[in-house]
Amino acid sequence: MISLTRLNGKAIILNAILIESIEETPDTMITLTTGKKITVLEKAEVVVSLVRTYMQEIGSVRATIMSRDAEGS
């Protein structure tokens, strides 16, 4: 889970695994796999960095690399 800030200044805790896309329009809009869209104050590069850190913490990045190695890619 990552902590972000809505446009009204309220904190939101978001399940990073559900993020489908992130775009700046100029506000940062996050689209989830459920189709829900959330606009946050943080820039896209900050959100991406938080997601990367979260994925590393839960071992998702390592699991992906190990899976690719096992498949021979």
Short mmCIF file of N, CA, C and O in Angstrom, two decimals, residues 24-65:
data_model
loop_
_atom_site.label_atom_id
_atom_site.label_comp_id
_atom_site.label_asym_id
_atom_site.label_seq_id
_atom_site.Cartn_x
_atom_site.Cartn_y
_atom_site.Cartn_z
N GLU A 24 -0.26 12.53 -16.07
CA GLU A 24 -0.35 13.91 -15.61
C GLU A 24 -1.12 14.72 -16.63
O GLU A 24 -0.75 14.74 -17.81
N THR A 25 -2.18 15.42 -16.17
CA THR A 25 -3.07 16.11 -17.12
C THR A 25 -3.47 17.53 -16.71
O THR A 25 -4.58 17.91 -17.06
N PRO A 26 -2.85 18.44 -16.08
CA PRO A 26 -1.55 18.40 -15.42
C PRO A 26 -1.60 17.74 -14.05
O PRO A 26 -0.55 17.39 -13.50
N ASP A 27 -2.80 17.58 -13.45
CA ASP A 27 -2.87 16.84 -12.18
C ASP A 27 -2.55 15.38 -12.46
O ASP A 27 -2.74 14.89 -13.57
N THR A 28 -2.09 14.68 -11.44
CA THR A 28 -1.76 13.26 -11.61
C THR A 28 -3.01 12.43 -11.41
O THR A 28 -3.63 12.43 -10.34
N MET A 29 -3.40 11.71 -12.47
CA MET A 29 -4.57 10.84 -12.42
C MET A 29 -4.13 9.39 -12.47
O MET A 29 -3.39 8.98 -13.37
N ILE A 30 -4.59 8.63 -11.49
CA ILE A 30 -4.28 7.21 -11.40
C ILE A 30 -5.52 6.43 -11.78
O ILE A 30 -6.60 6.66 -11.22
N THR A 31 -5.38 5.52 -12.73
CA THR A 31 -6.49 4.64 -13.11
C THR A 31 -6.20 3.26 -12.54
O THR A 31 -5.11 2.71 -12.73
N LEU A 32 -7.19 2.72 -11.83
CA LEU A 32 -7.04 1.40 -11.24
C LEU A 32 -7.59 0.33 -12.18
O LEU A 32 -8.35 0.63 -13.10
N THR A 33 -7.23 -0.90 -11.93
CA THR A 33 -7.71 -2.01 -12.75
C THR A 33 -9.23 -2.16 -12.66
O THR A 33 -9.85 -2.76 -13.53
N THR A 34 -9.82 -1.57 -11.64
CA THR A 34 -11.28 -1.61 -11.47
C THR A 34 -11.98 -0.56 -12.33
O THR A 34 -13.20 -0.54 -12.41
N GLY A 35 -11.19 0.34 -12.94
CA GLY A 35 -11.76 1.41 -13.74
C GLY A 35 -11.90 2.72 -12.98
O GLY A 35 -12.12 3.77 -13.57
N LYS A 36 -11.76 2.66 -11.66
CA LYS A 36 -11.86 3.87 -10.84
C LYS A 36 -10.66 4.77 -11.11
O LYS A 36 -9.54 4.29 -11.30
N LYS A 37 -10.90 6.09 -11.12
CA LYS A 37 -9.84 7.07 -11.33
C LYS A 37 -9.69 7.91 -10.08
O LYS A 37 -10.68 8.34 -9.49
N ILE A 38 -8.43 8.13 -9.68
CA ILE A 38 -8.13 8.92 -8.49
C ILE A 38 -7.13 10.00 -8.88
O ILE A 38 -6.10 9.70 -9.51
N THR A 39 -7.42 11.25 -8.52
CA THR A 39 -6.51 12.35 -8.81
C THR A 39 -5.78 12.71 -7.52
O THR A 39 -6.40 12.86 -6.46
N VAL A 40 -4.45 12.82 -7.61
CA VAL A 40 -3.63 13.09 -6.43
C VAL A 40 -2.69 14.27 -6.66
O VAL A 40 -2.45 14.66 -7.81
N LEU A 41 -2.17 14.83 -5.56
CA LEU A 41 -1.26 15.97 -5.64
C LEU A 41 0.15 15.58 -6.10
O LEU A 41 0.84 16.37 -6.74
N GLU A 42 0.60 14.37 -5.77
CA GLU A 42 1.94 13.93 -6.10
C GLU A 42 2.13 13.84 -7.61
O GLU A 42 1.21 13.48 -8.34
N LYS A 43 3.33 14.16 -8.07
CA LYS A 43 3.67 14.02 -9.48
C LYS A 43 3.77 12.54 -9.84
O LYS A 43 4.01 11.68 -8.99
N ALA A 44 3.61 12.23 -11.12
CA ALA A 44 3.64 10.84 -11.59
C ALA A 44 4.94 10.15 -11.21
O ALA A 44 4.93 8.99 -10.78
N GLU A 45 6.06 10.86 -11.34
CA GLU A 45 7.36 10.23 -11.03
C GLU A 45 7.46 9.84 -9.55
O GLU A 45 8.08 8.83 -9.21
N VAL A 46 6.81 10.62 -8.67
CA VAL A 46 6.80 10.29 -7.24
C VAL A 46 5.95 9.04 -7.01
O VAL A 46 6.35 8.14 -6.26
N VAL A 47 4.80 8.97 -7.66
CA VAL A 47 3.93 7.80 -7.53
C VAL A 47 4.65 6.55 -8.02
O VAL A 47 4.63 5.50 -7.36
N VAL A 48 5.31 6.65 -9.15
CA VAL A 48 6.05 5.50 -9.70
C VAL A 48 7.14 5.06 -8.73
O VAL A 48 7.33 3.87 -8.49
N SER A 49 7.84 6.01 -8.15
CA SER A 49 8.88 5.69 -7.18
C SER A 49 8.31 4.98 -5.95
O SER A 49 8.87 3.99 -5.47
N LEU A 50 7.18 5.46 -5.46
CA LEU A 50 6.53 4.81 -4.32
C LEU A 50 6.08 3.39 -4.66
O LEU A 50 6.23 2.47 -3.85
N VAL A 51 5.56 3.21 -5.87
CA VAL A 51 5.13 1.87 -6.31
C VAL A 51 6.33 0.93 -6.41
O VAL A 51 6.28 -0.21 -5.94
N ARG A 52 7.43 1.42 -6.99
CA ARG A 52 8.64 0.58 -7.10
C ARG A 52 9.13 0.15 -5.73
O ARG A 52 9.46 -1.03 -5.52
N THR A 53 9.20 1.10 -4.81
CA THR A 53 9.65 0.79 -3.45
C THR A 53 8.73 -0.23 -2.80
O THR A 53 9.20 -1.20 -2.19
N TYR A 54 7.43 -0.04 -2.95
CA TYR A 54 6.47 -0.98 -2.38
C TYR A 54 6.64 -2.38 -2.97
O TYR A 54 6.67 -3.37 -2.25
N MET A 55 6.77 -2.45 -4.28
CA MET A 55 6.93 -3.75 -4.94
C MET A 55 8.21 -4.45 -4.48
O MET A 55 8.22 -5.67 -4.30
N GLN A 56 9.27 -3.69 -4.27
CA GLN A 56 10.51 -4.28 -3.76
C GLN A 56 10.32 -4.78 -2.34
O GLN A 56 10.81 -5.86 -1.99
N GLU A 57 9.60 -4.00 -1.52
CA GLU A 57 9.37 -4.39 -0.13
C GLU A 57 8.58 -5.69 -0.01
O GLU A 57 8.84 -6.49 0.88
N ILE A 58 7.63 -5.91 -0.90
CA ILE A 58 6.82 -7.13 -0.81
C ILE A 58 7.43 -8.28 -1.61
O ILE A 58 6.90 -9.37 -1.62
N GLY A 59 8.54 -8.01 -2.29
CA GLY A 59 9.22 -9.07 -3.03
C GLY A 59 8.67 -9.32 -4.41
O GLY A 59 9.03 -10.31 -5.04
N SER A 60 7.80 -8.46 -4.90
CA SER A 60 7.18 -8.66 -6.21
C SER A 60 8.21 -8.56 -7.34
O SER A 60 8.15 -9.33 -8.29
N VAL A 61 9.13 -7.64 -7.23
CA VAL A 61 10.15 -7.47 -8.27
C VAL A 61 11.02 -8.71 -8.34
O VAL A 61 11.27 -9.26 -9.40
N ARG A 62 11.46 -9.19 -7.21
CA ARG A 62 12.31 -10.39 -7.15
C ARG A 62 11.56 -11.61 -7.69
O ARG A 62 12.11 -12.41 -8.44
N ALA A 63 10.28 -11.73 -7.33
CA ALA A 63 9.47 -12.87 -7.81
C ALA A 63 9.35 -12.84 -9.32
O ALA A 63 9.41 -13.88 -9.99
N THR A 64 9.20 -11.65 -9.90
CA THR A 64 9.10 -11.53 -11.36
C THR A 64 10.39 -11.95 -12.04
O THR A 64 10.39 -12.68 -13.03
N ILE A 65 11.52 -11.51 -11.49
CA ILE A 65 12.82 -11.87 -12.05
C ILE A 65 13.04 -13.37 -11.94
O ILE A 65 13.47 -14.02 -12.89
#
